[in-house]
CSV table of C-alpha atoms and ligand atoms in Angstrom, one decimal:
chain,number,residue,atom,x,y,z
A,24,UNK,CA,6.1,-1.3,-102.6
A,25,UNK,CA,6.0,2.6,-103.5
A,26,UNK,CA,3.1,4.1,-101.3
A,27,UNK,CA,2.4,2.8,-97.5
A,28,UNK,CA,0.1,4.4,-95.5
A,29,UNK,CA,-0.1,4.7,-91.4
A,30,UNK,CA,-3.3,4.3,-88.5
A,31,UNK,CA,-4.1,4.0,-85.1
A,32,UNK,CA,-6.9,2.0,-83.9
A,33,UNK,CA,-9.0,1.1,-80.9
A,34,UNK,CA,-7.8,2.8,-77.5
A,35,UNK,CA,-5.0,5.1,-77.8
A,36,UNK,CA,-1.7,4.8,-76.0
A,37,UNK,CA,0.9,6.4,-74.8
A,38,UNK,CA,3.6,5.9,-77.6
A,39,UNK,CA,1.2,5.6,-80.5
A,40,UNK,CA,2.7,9.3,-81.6
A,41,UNK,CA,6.9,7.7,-81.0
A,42,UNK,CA,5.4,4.5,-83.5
A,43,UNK,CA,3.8,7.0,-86.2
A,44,UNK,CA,6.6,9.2,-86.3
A,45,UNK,CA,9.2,6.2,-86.5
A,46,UNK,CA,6.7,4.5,-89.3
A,47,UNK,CA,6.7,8.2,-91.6
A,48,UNK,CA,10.4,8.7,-91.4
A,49,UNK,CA,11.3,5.1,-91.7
A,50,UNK,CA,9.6,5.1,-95.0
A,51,UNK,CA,10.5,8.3,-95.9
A,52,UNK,CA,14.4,6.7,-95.1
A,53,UNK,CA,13.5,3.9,-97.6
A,54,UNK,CA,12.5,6.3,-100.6
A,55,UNK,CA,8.4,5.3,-99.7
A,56,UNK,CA,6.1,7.7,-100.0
A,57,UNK,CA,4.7,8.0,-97.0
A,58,UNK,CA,0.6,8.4,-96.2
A,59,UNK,CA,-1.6,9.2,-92.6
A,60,UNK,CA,-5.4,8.0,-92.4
A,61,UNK,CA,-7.6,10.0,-89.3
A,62,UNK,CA,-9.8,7.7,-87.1
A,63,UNK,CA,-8.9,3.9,-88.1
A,64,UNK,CA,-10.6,2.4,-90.1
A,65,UNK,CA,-13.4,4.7,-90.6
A,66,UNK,CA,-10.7,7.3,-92.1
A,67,UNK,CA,-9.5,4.6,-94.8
A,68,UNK,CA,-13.6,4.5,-95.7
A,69,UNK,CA,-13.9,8.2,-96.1
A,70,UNK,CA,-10.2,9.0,-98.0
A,71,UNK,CA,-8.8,10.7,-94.6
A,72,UNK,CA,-5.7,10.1,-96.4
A,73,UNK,CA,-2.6,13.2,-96.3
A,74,UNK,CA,0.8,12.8,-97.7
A,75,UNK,CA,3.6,13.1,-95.1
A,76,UNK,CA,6.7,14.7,-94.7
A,77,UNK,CA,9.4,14.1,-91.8
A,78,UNK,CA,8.0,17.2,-90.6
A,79,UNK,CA,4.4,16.3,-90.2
A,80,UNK,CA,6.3,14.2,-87.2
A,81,UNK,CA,8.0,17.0,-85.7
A,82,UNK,CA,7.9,17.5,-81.9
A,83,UNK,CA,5.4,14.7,-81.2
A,84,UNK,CA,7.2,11.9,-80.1
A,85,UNK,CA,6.7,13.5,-76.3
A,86,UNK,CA,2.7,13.5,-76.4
A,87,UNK,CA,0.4,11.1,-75.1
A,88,UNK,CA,-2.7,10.2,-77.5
A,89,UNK,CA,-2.6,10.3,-81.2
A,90,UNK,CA,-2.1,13.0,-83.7
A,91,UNK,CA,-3.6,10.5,-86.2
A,92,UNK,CA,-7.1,10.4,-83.8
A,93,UNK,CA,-8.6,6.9,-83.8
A,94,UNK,CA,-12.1,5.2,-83.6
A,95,UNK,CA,-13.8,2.0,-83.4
A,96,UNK,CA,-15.4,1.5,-86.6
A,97,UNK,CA,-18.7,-0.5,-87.3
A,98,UNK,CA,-18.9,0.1,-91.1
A,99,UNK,CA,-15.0,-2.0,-91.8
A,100,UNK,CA,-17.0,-5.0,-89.7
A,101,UNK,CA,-19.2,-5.1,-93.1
A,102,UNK,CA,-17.7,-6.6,-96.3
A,103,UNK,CA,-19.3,-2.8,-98.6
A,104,UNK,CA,-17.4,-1.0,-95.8
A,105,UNK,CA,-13.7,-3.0,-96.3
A,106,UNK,CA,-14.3,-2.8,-100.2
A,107,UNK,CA,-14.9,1.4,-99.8
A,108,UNK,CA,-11.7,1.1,-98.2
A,109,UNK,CA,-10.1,-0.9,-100.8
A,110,UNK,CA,-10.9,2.0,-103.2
A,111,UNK,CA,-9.9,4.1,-101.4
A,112,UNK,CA,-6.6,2.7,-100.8
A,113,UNK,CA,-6.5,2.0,-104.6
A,114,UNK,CA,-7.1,5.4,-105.6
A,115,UNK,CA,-4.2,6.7,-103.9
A,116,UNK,CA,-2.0,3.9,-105.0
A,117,UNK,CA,-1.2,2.5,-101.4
A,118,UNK,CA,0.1,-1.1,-101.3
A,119,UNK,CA,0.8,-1.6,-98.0
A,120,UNK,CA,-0.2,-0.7,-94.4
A,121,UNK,CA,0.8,-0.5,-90.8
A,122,UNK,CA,-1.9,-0.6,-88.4
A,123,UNK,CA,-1.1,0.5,-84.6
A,124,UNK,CA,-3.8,-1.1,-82.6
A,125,UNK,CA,-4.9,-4.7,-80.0
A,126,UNK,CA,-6.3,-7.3,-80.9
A,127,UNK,CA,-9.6,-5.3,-82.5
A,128,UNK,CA,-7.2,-3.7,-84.7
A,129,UNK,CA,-5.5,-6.8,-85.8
A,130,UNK,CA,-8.6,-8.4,-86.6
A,131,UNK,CA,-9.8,-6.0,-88.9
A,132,UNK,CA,-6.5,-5.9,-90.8
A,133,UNK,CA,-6.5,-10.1,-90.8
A,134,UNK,CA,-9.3,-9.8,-93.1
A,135,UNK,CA,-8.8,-7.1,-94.9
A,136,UNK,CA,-5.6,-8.9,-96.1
A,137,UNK,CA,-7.6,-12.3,-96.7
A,138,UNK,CA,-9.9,-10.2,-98.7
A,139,UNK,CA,-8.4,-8.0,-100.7
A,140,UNK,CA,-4.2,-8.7,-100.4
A,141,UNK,CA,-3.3,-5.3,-98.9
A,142,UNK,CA,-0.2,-5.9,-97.0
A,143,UNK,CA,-0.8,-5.1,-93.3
A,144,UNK,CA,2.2,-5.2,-90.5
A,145,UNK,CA,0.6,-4.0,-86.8
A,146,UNK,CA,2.5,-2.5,-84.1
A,147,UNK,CA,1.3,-3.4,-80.6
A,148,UNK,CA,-0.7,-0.3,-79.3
A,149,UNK,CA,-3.2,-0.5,-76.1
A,150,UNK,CA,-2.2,0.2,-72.7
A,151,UNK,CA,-3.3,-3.4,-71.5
A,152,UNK,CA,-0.1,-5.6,-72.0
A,153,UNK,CA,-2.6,-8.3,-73.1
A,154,UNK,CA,-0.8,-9.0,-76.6
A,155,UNK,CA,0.7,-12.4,-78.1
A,156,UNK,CA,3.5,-11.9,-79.5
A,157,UNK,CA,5.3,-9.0,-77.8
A,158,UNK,CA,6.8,-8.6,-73.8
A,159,UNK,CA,5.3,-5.2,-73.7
A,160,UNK,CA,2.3,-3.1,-75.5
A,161,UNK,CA,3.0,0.5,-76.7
A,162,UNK,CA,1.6,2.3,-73.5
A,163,UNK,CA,1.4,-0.2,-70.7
A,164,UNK,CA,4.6,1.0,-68.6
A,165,UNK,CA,3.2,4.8,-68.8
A,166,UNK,CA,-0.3,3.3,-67.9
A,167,UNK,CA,1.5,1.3,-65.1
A,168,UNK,CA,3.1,4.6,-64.2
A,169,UNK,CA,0.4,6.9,-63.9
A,170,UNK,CA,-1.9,4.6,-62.1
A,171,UNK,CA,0.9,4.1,-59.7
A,172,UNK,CA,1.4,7.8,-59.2
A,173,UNK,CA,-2.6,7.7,-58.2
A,174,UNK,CA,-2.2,5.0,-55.9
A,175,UNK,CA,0.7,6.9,-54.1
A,176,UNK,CA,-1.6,9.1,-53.2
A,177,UNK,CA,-4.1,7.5,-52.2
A,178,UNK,CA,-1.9,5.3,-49.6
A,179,UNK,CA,-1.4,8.9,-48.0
A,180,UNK,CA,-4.9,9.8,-47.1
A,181,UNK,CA,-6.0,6.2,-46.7
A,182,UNK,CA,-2.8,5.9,-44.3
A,183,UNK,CA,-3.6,9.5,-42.5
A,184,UNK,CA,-7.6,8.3,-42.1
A,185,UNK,CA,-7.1,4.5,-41.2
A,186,UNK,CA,-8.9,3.7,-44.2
A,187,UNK,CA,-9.2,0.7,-46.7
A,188,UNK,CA,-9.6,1.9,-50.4
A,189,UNK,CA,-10.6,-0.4,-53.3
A,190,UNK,CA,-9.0,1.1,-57.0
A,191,UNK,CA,-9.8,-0.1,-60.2
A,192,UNK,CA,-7.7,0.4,-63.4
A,193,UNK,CA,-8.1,-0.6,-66.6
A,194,UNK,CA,-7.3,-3.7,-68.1
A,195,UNK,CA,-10.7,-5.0,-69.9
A,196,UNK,CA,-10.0,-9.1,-70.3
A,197,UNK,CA,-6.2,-9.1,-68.3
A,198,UNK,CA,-4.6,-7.7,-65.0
A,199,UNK,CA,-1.2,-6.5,-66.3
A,200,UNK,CA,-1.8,-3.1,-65.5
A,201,UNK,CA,-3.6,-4.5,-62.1
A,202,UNK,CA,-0.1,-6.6,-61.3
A,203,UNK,CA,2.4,-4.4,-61.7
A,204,UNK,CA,0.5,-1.4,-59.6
A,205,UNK,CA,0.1,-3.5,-57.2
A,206,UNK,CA,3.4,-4.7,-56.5
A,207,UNK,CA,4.8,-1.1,-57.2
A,208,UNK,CA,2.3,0.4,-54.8
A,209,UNK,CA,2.7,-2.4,-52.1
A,210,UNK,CA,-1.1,-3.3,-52.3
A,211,UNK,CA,-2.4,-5.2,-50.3
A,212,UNK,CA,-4.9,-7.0,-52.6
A,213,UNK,CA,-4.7,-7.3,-55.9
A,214,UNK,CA,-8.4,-8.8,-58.2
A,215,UNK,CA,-7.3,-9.8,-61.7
A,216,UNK,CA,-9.5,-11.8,-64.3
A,217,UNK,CA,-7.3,-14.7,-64.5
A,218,UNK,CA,-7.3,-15.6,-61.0
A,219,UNK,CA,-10.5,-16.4,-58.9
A,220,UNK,CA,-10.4,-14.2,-56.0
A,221,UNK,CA,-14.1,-13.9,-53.9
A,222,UNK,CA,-15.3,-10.7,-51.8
A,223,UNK,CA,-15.3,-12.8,-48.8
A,224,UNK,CA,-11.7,-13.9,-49.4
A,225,UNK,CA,-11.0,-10.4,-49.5
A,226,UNK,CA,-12.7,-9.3,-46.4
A,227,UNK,CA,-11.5,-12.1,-44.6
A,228,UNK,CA,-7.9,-11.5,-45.2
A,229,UNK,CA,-8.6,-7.9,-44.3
A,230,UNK,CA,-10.0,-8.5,-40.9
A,231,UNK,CA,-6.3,-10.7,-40.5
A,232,UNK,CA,-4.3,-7.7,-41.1
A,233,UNK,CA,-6.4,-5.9,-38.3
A,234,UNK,CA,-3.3,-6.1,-36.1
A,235,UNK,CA,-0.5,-5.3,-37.8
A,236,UNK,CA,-1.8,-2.7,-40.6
A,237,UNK,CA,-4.4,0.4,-39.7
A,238,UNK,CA,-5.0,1.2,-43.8
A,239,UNK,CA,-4.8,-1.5,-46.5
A,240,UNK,CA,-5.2,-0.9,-50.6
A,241,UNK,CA,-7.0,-3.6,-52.8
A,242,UNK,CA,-6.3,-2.6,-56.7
A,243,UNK,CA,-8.9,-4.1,-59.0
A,244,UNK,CA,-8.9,-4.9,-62.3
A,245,UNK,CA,-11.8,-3.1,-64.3
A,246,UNK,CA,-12.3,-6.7,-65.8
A,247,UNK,CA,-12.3,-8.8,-62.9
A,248,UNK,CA,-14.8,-11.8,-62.5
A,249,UNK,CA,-16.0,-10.3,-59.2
A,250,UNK,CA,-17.3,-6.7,-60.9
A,251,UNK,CA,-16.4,-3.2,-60.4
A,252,UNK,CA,-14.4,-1.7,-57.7
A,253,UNK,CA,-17.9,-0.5,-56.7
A,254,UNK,CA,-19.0,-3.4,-56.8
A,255,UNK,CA,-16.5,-5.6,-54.9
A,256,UNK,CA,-16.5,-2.5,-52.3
A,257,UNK,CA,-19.9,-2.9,-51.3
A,258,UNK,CA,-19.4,-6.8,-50.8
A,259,UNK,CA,-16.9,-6.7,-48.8
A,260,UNK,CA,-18.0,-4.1,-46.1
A,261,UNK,CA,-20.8,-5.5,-45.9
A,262,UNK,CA,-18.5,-8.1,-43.7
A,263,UNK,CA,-17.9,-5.4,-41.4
A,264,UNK,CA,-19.5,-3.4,-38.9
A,265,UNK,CA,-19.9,0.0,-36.7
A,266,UNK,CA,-16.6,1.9,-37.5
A,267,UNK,CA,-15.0,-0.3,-39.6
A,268,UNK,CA,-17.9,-0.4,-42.0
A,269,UNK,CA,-16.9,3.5,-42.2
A,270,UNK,CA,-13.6,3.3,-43.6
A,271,UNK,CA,-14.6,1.5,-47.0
A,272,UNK,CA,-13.3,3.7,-49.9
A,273,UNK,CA,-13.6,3.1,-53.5
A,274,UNK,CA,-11.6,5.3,-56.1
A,275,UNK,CA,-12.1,4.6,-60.1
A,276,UNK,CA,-8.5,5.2,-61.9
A,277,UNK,CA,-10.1,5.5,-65.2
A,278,UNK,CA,-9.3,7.0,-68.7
A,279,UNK,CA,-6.4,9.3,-66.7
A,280,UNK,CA,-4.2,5.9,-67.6
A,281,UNK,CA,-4.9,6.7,-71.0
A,282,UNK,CA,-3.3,9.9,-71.2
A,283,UNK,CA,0.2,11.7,-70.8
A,284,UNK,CA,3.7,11.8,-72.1
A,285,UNK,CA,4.9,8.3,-72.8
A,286,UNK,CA,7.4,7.3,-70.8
A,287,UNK,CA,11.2,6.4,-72.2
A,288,UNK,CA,10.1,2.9,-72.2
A,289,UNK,CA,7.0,3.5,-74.4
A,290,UNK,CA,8.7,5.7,-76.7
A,291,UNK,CA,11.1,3.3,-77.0
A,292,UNK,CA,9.2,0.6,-78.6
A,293,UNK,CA,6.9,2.7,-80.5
A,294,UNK,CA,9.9,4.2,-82.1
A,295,UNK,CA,11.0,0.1,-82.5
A,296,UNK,CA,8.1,-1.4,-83.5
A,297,UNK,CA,7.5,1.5,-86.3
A,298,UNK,CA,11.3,1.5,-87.8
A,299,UNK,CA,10.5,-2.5,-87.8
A,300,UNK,CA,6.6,-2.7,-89.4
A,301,UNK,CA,7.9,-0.6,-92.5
A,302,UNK,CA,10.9,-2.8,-92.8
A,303,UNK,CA,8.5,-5.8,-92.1
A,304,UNK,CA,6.7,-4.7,-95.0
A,305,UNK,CA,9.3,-3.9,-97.1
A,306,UNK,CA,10.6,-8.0,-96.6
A,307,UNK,CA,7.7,-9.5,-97.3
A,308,UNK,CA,6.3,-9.8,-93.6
A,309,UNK,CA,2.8,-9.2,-94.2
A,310,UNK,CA,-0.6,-10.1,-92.2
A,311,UNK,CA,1.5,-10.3,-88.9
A,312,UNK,CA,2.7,-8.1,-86.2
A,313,UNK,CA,5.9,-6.3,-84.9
A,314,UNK,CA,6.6,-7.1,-81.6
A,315,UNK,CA,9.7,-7.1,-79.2
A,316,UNK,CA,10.3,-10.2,-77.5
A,317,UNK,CA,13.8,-10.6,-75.1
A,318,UNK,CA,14.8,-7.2,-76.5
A,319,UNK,CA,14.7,-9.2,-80.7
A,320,UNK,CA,12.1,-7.4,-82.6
A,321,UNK,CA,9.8,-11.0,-83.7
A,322,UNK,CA,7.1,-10.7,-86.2
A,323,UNK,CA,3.8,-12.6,-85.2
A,324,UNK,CA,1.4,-13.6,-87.3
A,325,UNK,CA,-2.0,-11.9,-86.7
A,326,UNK,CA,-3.6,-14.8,-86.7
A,327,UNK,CA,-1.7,-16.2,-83.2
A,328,UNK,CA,-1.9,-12.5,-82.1
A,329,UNK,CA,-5.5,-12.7,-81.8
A,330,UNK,CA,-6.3,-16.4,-80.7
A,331,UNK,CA,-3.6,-17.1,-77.9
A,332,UNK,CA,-3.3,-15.6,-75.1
A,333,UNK,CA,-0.3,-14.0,-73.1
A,334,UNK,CA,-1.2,-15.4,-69.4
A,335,UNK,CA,-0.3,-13.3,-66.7
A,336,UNK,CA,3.5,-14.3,-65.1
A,337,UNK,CA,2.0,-16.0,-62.2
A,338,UNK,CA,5.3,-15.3,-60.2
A,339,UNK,CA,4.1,-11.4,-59.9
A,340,UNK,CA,0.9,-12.8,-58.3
A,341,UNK,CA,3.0,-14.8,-56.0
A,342,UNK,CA,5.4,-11.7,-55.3
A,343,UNK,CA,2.6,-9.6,-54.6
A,344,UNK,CA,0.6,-11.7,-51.9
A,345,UNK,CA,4.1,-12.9,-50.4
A,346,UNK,CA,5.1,-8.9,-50.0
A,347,UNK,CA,1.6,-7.8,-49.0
A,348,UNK,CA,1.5,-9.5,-45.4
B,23,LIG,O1,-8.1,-1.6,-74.5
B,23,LIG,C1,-7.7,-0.5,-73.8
B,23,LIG,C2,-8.7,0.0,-72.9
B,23,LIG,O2,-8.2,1.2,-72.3
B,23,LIG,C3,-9.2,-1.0,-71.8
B,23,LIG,O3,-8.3,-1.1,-70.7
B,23,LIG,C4,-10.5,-0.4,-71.5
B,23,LIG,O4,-11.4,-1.4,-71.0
B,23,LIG,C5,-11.0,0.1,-72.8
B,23,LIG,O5,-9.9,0.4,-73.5
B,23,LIG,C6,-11.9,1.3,-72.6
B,23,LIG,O6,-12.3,1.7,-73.9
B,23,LIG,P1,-13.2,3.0,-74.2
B,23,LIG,O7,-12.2,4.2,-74.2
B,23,LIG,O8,-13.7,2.8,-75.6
B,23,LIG,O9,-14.2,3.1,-73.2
């Protein structure tokens, strides 16, 4: 392997820039010649392709988002679009890849091996945790951390008005994001996909904590089975009456968890995961991704990265409702 090439795909993270930078001058550090594509899988398509030095990395291992942009492309879901890429990749002489990315991301480079043989190791890049095959994702514990920053806040004016706000973060099929905020905010709800948890549940065990608490916080994952924050709001003070009907607020976290510096953490394993997808490749480990697991880097194979799924610890869940009375 001479010529490797580097992407990011799907959401950003927080990170993504601390995994690029470790994947240029990791290969750079193994005599590789060392390639960017812009926007995913749409830039292999159209030839976004730029040689890079250990300089192109300078002084972004501190910034959220991605200097390498990204996309969700439909034209790489067609077999014409994956063999433009293959030309593509052919013309410049690149053998293998590293793909920063979910689950999307992973699927896309899955066939695009199967089809063509380009080598492909993926680092874990989303800010929903929801990943086989790694403890954390590149992003998550910034995510976790800004949210949490929010939700601080918001326990001051809900606490200074008596009031009882609903908050949704991200987190599309899990409720990692949705766990952790709540036990670090001390909510006192917490709606996640893989749990069942009804509106009148909700309101009833509000109207409990009538006595003892005069503000309350539900967080809400964006991908609960209940619907929006909105949503869920409306149900639920619709239980209530007169004042109390009044105090109902709902506050949508949004693409804010997207952004910012990474935290120590995230840089941490993007910087990881990088250094170990262009050794991965440079072994053999192809069609699979570089995760951390008990602090061991562990290479997955797309294939169970995909198709099992990391279920939520249930002991957080327990954690939270025990600490939340
Ligand atoms: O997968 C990461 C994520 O941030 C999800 O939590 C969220 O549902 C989704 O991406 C939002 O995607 P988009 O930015 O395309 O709206």
């Amino acid at each position: 392997m001479k010529k490797i090439a580097v992407y990011t795909s799907g959401g950003d993270s927080p990170g993504m820039n601390a995994c690029v930078r470790a994947v240029v001058r990791t290969g750079i550090y193994h005599d590789l010649d060392v390639y960017s594509i812009k926007y995913g899988y749409d830039g292999i398509i159209n030839g976004n392709i730029t040689k890079m030095e250990s300089h192109s990395v300078s002084n972004i291992l501190q910034r959220g988002g991605t200097i390498l942009k990204s996309a969700r492309s439909n034209e790489f879901r067609t077999k014409e679009g994956r063999k433009k890429a293959y030309d593509q990749l052919s013309k410049h002489g690149i053998d293998g890849l590293v793909a920063i990315g979910g689950d999307g991301t992973f699927t896309g480079a899955k066939v695009f091996y199967e089809e063509f043989g380009i080598p492909v190791v993926g680092c874990p890049g989303t800010i929903d945790n929801d990943i086989y095959g790694t403890d954390y994702t590149i992003g998550f514990d910034t995510a976790v951390n800004t949210a949490l920053e929010a939700i601080d806040k918001i326990r001051d004016t809900a606490a200074a008005h008596d009031r009882v706000f609903f908050v949704e973060v991200m987190g599309r099929d899990s409720g990692y994001i949705a766990v952790e905020c709540a036990i670090g905010g001390g909510a006192e709800v917490v709606m996640v996909p893989e749990t069942i948890t009804t509106s009148k549940q909700v309101s009833d065990y509000l109207k409990n904590l009538r006595e003892s608490k005069t503000s309350s916080i539900v967080v809400v994952a964006e991908g609960d089975e209940e619907g929006d924050a909105a949503t869920i709001m409306a149900k639920v003070k619709s239980e209530f009456v007169g004042e109390e009907e009044k105090k109902f607020k709902v506050t949508t976290l949004g693409h804010i968890q997207r952004g910012g510096s990474p935290t120590a953490k995230d840089r941490l394993l993007g910087s990881r995961s990088g250094l170990a997808a262009v050794e991965g490749l440079l072994n053999g480990k192809f069609n699979c991704m570089a995760g951390i697991i008990n602090d061991q880097v562990v290479y997955t194979p797309f294939e169970d990265c995909i198709n099992k799924s990391k279920p939520l610890n249930k002991d957080y869940l327990r954690l939270q409702e025990i600490l939340s009375i």
